[in-house]
CSV table of C-alpha atoms and ligand atoms in Angstrom, one decimal:
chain,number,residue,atom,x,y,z
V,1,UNK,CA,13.2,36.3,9.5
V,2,UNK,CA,13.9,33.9,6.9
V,3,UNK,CA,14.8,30.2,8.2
V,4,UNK,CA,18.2,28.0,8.9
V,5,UNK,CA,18.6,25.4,6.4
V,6,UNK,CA,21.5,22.9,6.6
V,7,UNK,CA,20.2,20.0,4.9
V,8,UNK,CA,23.2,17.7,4.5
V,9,UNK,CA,25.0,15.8,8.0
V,10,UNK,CA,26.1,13.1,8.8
V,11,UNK,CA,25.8,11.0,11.9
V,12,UNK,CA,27.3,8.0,13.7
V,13,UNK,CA,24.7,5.7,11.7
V,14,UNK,CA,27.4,6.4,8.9
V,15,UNK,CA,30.8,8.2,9.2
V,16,UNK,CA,29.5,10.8,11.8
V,17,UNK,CA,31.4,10.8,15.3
V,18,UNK,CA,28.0,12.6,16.6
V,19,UNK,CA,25.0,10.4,17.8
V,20,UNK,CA,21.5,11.5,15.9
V,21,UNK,CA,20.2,13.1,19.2
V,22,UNK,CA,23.6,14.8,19.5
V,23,UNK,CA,23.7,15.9,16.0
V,24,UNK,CA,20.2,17.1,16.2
V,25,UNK,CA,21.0,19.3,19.5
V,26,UNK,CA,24.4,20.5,18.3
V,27,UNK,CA,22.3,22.0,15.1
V,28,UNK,CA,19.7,23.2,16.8
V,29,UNK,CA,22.4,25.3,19.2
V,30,UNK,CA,24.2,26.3,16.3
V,31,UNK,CA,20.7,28.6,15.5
V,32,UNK,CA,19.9,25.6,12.7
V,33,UNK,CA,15.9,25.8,12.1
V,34,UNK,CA,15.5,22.7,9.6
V,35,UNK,CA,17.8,20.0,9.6
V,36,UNK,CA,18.3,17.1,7.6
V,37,UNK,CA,20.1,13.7,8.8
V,38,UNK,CA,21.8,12.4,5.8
V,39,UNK,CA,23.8,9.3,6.2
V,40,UNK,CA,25.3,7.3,3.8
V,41,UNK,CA,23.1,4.4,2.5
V,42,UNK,CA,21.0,4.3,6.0
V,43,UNK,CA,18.0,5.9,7.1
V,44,UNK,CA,18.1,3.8,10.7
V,45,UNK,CA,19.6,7.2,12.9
V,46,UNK,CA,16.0,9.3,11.3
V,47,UNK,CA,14.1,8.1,14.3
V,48,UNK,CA,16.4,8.9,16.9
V,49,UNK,CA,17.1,12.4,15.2
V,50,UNK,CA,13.5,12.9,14.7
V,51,UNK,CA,12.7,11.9,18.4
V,52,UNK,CA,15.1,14.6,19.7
V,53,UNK,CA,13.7,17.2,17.4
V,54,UNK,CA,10.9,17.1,18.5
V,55,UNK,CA,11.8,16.8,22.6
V,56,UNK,CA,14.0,20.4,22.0
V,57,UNK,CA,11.0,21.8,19.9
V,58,UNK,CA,13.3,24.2,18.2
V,59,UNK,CA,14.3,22.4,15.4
V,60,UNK,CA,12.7,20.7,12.9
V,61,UNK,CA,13.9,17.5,11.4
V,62,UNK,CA,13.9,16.1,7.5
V,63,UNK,CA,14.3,12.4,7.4
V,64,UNK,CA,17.1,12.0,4.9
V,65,UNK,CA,20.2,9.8,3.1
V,66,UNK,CA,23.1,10.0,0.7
V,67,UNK,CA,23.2,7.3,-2.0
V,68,UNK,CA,26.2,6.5,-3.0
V,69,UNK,CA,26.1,6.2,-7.2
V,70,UNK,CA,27.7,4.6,-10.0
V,71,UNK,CA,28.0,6.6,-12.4
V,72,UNK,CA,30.1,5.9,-15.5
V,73,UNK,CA,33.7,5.2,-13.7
V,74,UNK,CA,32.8,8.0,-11.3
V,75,UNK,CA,31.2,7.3,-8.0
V,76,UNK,CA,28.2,10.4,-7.2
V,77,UNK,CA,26.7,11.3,-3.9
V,78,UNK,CA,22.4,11.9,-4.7
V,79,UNK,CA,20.8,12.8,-1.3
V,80,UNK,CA,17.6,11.9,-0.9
V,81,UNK,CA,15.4,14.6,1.7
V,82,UNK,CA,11.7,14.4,3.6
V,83,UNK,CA,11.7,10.6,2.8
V,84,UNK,CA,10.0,7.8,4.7
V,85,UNK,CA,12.9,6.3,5.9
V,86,UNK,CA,10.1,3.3,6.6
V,87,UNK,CA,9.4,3.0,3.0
V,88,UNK,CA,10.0,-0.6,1.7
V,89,UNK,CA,11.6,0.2,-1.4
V,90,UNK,CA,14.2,2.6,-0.4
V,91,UNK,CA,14.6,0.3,2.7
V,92,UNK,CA,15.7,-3.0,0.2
V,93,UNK,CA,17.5,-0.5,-2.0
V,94,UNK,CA,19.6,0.5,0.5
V,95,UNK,CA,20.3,-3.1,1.8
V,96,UNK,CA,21.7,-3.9,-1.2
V,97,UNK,CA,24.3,-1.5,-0.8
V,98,UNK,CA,25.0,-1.9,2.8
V,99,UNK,CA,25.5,-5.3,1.7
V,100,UNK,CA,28.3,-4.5,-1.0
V,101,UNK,CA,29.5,-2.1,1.8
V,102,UNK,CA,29.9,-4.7,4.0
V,103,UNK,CA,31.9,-6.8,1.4
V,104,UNK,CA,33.8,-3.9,0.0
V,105,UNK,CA,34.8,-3.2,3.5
V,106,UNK,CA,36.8,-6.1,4.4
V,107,UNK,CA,38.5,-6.6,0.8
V,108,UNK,CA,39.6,-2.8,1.3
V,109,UNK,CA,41.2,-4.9,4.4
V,110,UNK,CA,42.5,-7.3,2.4
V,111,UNK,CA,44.0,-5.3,0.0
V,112,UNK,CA,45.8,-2.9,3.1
V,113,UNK,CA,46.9,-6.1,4.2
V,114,UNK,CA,48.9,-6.9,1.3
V,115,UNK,CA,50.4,-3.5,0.9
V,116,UNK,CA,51.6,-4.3,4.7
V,117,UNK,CA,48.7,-2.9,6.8
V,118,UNK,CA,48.4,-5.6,9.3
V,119,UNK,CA,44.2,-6.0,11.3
V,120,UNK,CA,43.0,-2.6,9.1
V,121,UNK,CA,39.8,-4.6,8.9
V,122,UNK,CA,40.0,-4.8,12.9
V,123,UNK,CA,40.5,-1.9,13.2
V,124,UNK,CA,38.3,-0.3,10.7
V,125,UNK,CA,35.6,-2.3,12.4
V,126,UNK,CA,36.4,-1.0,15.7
V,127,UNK,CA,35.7,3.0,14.6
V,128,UNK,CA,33.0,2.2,13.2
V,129,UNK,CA,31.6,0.1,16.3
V,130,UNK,CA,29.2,-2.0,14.2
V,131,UNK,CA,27.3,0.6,11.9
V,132,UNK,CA,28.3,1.1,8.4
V,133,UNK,CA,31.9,0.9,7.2
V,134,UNK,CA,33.3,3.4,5.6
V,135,UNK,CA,36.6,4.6,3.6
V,136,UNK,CA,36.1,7.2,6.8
V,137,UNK,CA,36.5,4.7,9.5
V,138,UNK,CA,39.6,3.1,7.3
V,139,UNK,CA,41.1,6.7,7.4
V,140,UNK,CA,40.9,7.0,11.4
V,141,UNK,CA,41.9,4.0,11.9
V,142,UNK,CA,45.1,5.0,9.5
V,143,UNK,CA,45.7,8.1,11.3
V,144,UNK,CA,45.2,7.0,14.8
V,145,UNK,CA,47.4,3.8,14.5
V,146,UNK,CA,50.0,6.3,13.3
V,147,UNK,CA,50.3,4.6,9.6
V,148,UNK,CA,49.7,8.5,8.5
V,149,UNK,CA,49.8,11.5,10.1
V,150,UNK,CA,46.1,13.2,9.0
V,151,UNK,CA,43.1,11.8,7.2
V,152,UNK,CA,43.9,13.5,4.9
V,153,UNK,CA,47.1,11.7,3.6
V,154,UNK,CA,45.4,8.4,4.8
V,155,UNK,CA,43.0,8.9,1.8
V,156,UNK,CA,45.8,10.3,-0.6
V,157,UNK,CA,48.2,7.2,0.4
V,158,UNK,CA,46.0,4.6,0.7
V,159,UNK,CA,42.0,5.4,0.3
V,160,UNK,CA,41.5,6.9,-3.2
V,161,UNK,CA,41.6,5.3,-6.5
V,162,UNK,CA,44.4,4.4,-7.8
V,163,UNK,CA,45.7,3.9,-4.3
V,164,UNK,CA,46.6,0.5,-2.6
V,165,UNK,CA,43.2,0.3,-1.0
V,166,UNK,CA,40.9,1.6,-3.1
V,167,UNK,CA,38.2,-0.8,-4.2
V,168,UNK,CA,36.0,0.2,-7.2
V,169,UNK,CA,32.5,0.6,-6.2
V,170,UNK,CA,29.1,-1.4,-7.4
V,171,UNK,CA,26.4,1.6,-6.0
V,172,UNK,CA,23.0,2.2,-7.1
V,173,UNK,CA,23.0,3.6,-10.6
V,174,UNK,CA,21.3,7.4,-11.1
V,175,UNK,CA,18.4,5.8,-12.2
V,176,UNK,CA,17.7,3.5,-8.9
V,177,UNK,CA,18.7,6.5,-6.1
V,178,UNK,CA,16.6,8.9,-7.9
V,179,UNK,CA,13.4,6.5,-8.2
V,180,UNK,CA,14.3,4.9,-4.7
V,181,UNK,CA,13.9,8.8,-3.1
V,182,UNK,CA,10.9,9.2,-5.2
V,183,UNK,CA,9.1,6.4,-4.4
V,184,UNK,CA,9.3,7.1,-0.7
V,185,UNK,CA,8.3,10.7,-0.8
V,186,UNK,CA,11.3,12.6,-1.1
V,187,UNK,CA,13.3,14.7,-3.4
V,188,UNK,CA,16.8,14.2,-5.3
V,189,UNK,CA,19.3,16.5,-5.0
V,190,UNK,CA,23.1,15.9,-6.3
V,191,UNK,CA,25.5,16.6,-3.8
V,192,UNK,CA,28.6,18.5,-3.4
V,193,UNK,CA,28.9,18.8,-7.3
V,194,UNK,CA,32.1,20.7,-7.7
V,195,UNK,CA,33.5,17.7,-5.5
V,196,UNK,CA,33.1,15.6,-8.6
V,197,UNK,CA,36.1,17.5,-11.0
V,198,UNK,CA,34.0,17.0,-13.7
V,199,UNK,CA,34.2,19.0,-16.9
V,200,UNK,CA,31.5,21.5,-17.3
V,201,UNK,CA,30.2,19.3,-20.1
V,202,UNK,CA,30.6,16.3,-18.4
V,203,UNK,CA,28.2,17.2,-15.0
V,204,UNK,CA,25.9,18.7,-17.8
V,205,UNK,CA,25.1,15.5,-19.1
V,206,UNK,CA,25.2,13.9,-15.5
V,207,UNK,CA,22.6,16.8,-14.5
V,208,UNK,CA,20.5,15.9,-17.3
V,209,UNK,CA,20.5,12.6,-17.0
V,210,UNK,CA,19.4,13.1,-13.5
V,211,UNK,CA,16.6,15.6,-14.2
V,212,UNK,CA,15.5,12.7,-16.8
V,213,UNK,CA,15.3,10.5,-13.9
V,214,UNK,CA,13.0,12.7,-11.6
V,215,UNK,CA,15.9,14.5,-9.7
V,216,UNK,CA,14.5,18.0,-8.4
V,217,UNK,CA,17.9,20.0,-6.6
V,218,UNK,CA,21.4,20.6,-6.5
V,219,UNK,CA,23.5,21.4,-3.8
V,220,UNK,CA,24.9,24.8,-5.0
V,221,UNK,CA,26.1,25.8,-1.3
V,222,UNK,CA,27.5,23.5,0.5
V,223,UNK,CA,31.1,23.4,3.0
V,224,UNK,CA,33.2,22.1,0.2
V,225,UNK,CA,32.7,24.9,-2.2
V,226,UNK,CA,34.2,28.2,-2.7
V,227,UNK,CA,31.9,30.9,-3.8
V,228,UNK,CA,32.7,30.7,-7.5
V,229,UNK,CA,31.9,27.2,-7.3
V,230,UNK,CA,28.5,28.9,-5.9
V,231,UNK,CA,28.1,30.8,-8.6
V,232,UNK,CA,28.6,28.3,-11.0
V,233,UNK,CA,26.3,25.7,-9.9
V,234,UNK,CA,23.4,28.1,-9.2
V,235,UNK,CA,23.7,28.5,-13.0
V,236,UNK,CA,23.6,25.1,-13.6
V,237,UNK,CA,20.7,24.9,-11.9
V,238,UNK,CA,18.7,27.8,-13.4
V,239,UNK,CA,19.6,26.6,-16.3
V,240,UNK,CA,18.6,23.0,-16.0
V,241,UNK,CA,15.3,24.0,-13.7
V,242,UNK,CA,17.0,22.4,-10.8
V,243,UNK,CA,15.9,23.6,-7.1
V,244,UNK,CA,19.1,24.7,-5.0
V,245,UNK,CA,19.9,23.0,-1.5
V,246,UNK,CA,22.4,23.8,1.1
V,247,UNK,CA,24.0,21.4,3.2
V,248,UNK,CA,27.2,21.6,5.8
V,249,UNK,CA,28.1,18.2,5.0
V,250,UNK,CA,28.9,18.2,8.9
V,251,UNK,CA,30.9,14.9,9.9
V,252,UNK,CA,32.6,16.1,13.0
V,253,UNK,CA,33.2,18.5,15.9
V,254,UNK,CA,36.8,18.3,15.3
V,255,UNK,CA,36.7,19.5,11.7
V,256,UNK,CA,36.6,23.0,12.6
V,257,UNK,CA,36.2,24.0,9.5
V,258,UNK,CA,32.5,22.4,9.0
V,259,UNK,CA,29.9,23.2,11.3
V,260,UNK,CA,26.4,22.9,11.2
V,261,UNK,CA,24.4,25.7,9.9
V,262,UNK,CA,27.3,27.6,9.0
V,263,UNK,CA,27.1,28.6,5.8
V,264,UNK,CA,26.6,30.9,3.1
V,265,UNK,CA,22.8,32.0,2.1
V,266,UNK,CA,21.3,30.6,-1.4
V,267,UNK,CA,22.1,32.9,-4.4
V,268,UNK,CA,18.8,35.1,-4.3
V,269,UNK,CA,18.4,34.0,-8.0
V,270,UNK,CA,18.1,30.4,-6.9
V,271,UNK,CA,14.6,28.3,-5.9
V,272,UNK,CA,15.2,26.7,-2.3
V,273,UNK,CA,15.1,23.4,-2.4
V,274,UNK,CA,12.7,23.7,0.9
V,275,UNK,CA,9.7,25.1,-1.4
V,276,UNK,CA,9.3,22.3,-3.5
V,277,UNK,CA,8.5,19.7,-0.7
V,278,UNK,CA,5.9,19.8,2.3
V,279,UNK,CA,7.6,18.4,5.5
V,280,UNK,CA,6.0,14.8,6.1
V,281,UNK,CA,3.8,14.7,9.1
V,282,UNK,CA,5.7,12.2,11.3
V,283,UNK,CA,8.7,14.5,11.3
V,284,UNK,CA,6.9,17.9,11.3
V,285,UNK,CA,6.6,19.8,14.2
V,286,UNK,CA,5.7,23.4,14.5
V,287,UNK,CA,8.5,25.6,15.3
V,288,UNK,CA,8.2,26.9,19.0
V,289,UNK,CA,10.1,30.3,19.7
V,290,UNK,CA,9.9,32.7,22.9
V,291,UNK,CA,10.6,35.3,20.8
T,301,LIG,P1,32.9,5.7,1.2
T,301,LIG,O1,31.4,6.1,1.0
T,301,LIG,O2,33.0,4.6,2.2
T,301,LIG,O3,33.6,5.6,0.0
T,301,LIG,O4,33.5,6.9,2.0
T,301,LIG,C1,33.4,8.2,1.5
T,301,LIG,C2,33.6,9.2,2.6
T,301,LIG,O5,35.0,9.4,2.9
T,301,LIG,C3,33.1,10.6,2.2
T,301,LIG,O6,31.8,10.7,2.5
T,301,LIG,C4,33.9,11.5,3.1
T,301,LIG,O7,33.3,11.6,4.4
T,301,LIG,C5,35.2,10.8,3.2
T,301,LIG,N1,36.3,11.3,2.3
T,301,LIG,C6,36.3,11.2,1.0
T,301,LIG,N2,37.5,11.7,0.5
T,301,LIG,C7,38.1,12.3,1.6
T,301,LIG,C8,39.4,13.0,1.7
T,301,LIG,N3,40.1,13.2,0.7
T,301,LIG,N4,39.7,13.3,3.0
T,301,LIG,C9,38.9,13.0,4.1
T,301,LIG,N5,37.8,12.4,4.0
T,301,LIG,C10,37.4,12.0,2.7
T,302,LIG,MN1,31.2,10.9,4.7
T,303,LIG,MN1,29.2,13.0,-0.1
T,304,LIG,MN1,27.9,13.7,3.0
């Protein structure tokens, strides 16, 4: 029986409502055999994840992140999977831009404030409970002061560019994620690539740029595409030699239409991600079944 990937979530480390352990034991009840913890800019909740993993024995976890990239105007997600999440230079990488998080967070504040938002910042801060701030947090905080009545208008009114708090972003370039996830151990893998609504040309020239840098995968199946989006970046990725990875992209329970696991299988033409890497030691348990 071939294996459960989901090798994209996200945790309360980042804009997750799920602790690591919790994430870990949701997935692994949801029949998930490998999965990877992917927050954004952090790799402090692989530990925990890791620890739980290997207490339920079921499961096996990848150590993993989501850059956030600059890319031309556009802003890319490059997740990294089977890092070190130890390793010093994705470590200081990754400082850097929970530091121009940190910044971008309260002038996102600011900027609500002078569109009439009074304490967004406040109350940002206090969905987030100290870990990394996100436009996510923002958006509850929106939605559950009653500014808006989903998150979903709370990032169409106020959240994404062009919108009264949207703050351009300073990431990593493709160059730095890709050679930060390298360095420790891992491979690259573009995320959710028809999120981007890129011409085809356009996320040609990003994908080669990307396998120029040492990137290895693309997320052809993942919760926010359709299945002719499937289709069309499994081609991509034949034709550019890129692996294929599959990822939920789970944030929360109460986004019923993401779960963890639950997904569709890799296009049989594709190469799995999963058989390019060897699952680091630290993180690699043997997968116990009764059955
Ligand atoms: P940030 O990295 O702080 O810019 O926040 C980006 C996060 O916001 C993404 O990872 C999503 O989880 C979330 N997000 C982006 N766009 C939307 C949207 N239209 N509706 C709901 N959540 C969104
Ligand atoms: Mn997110
Ligand atoms: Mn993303
Ligand atoms: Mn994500």
């Amino acid at each position: 029986m071939s294996l459960s990937y989901d090798l994209h979530s996200h945790s309360t480390v980042s804009d997750g409502t799920l602790s690591p352990a919790d994430l870990v034991v949701r997935a692994a009840s949801q029949g998930v055999d490998v999965l990877a913890i992917t927050d954004h800019d952090e790799v402090s909740g692989c530990a925990e994840a890791a620890r739980q993993a290997s207490d339920l024995g079921t499961i096996r976890l990848l150590a993993g992140v989501e850059i956030s990239v600059s890319w031309g105007k556009q802003t890319i997600h490059v997740v990294g999977l089977n890092v070190d999440p130890d390793h010093q230079q994705l470590f200081t990488g990754l400082q850097r831009l929970q530091q121009f998080r940190q910044w971008r967070g309260e002038e996102i504040g600011r900027k609500l404030e002078q569109a009439g938002i009074r304490d967004a910042y406040e109350g940002a801060l206090a969905q987030c409970k100290g870990e990394l701030l996100t436009r996510t947090h923002y958006g509850r905080f929106l939605h559950q002061s009653g500014v808006v009545d989903s998150m979903q208008s709370a990032f169409k009114k106020y959240l994404l560019r062009g919108k009264p708090g949207y703050v351009a972003g300073q990431w990593a370039s493709m160059e730095e994620a890709v050679g930060w996830i390298v360095a420790a151990g891992g491979v690259a893998v573009v995320a959710h690539p028809a999120r981007y609504g890129m011409t085809r040309t356009k996320l040609r020239t990003l994908l080669r740029e990307f396998v120029e840098y040492g990137g290895d995968g693309l997320e052809v199946v993942s919760s926010s595409h359709n299945s002719n989006e499937i289709h069309t970046m499994s081609q991509h990725a034949l034709d550019l030699g890129l692996a294929a990875s599959r990822g939920s992209d789970f944030h929360d329970p109460e986004y019923r239409w993401v779960e963890l696991g639950r997904l569709p299988e890799l296009p049989k033409k594709c190469e799995p991600i999963w058989e390019r890497f060897e699952i680091n030691q630290p993180y690699s348990q043997e997968i116990q079944r009764d059955y």
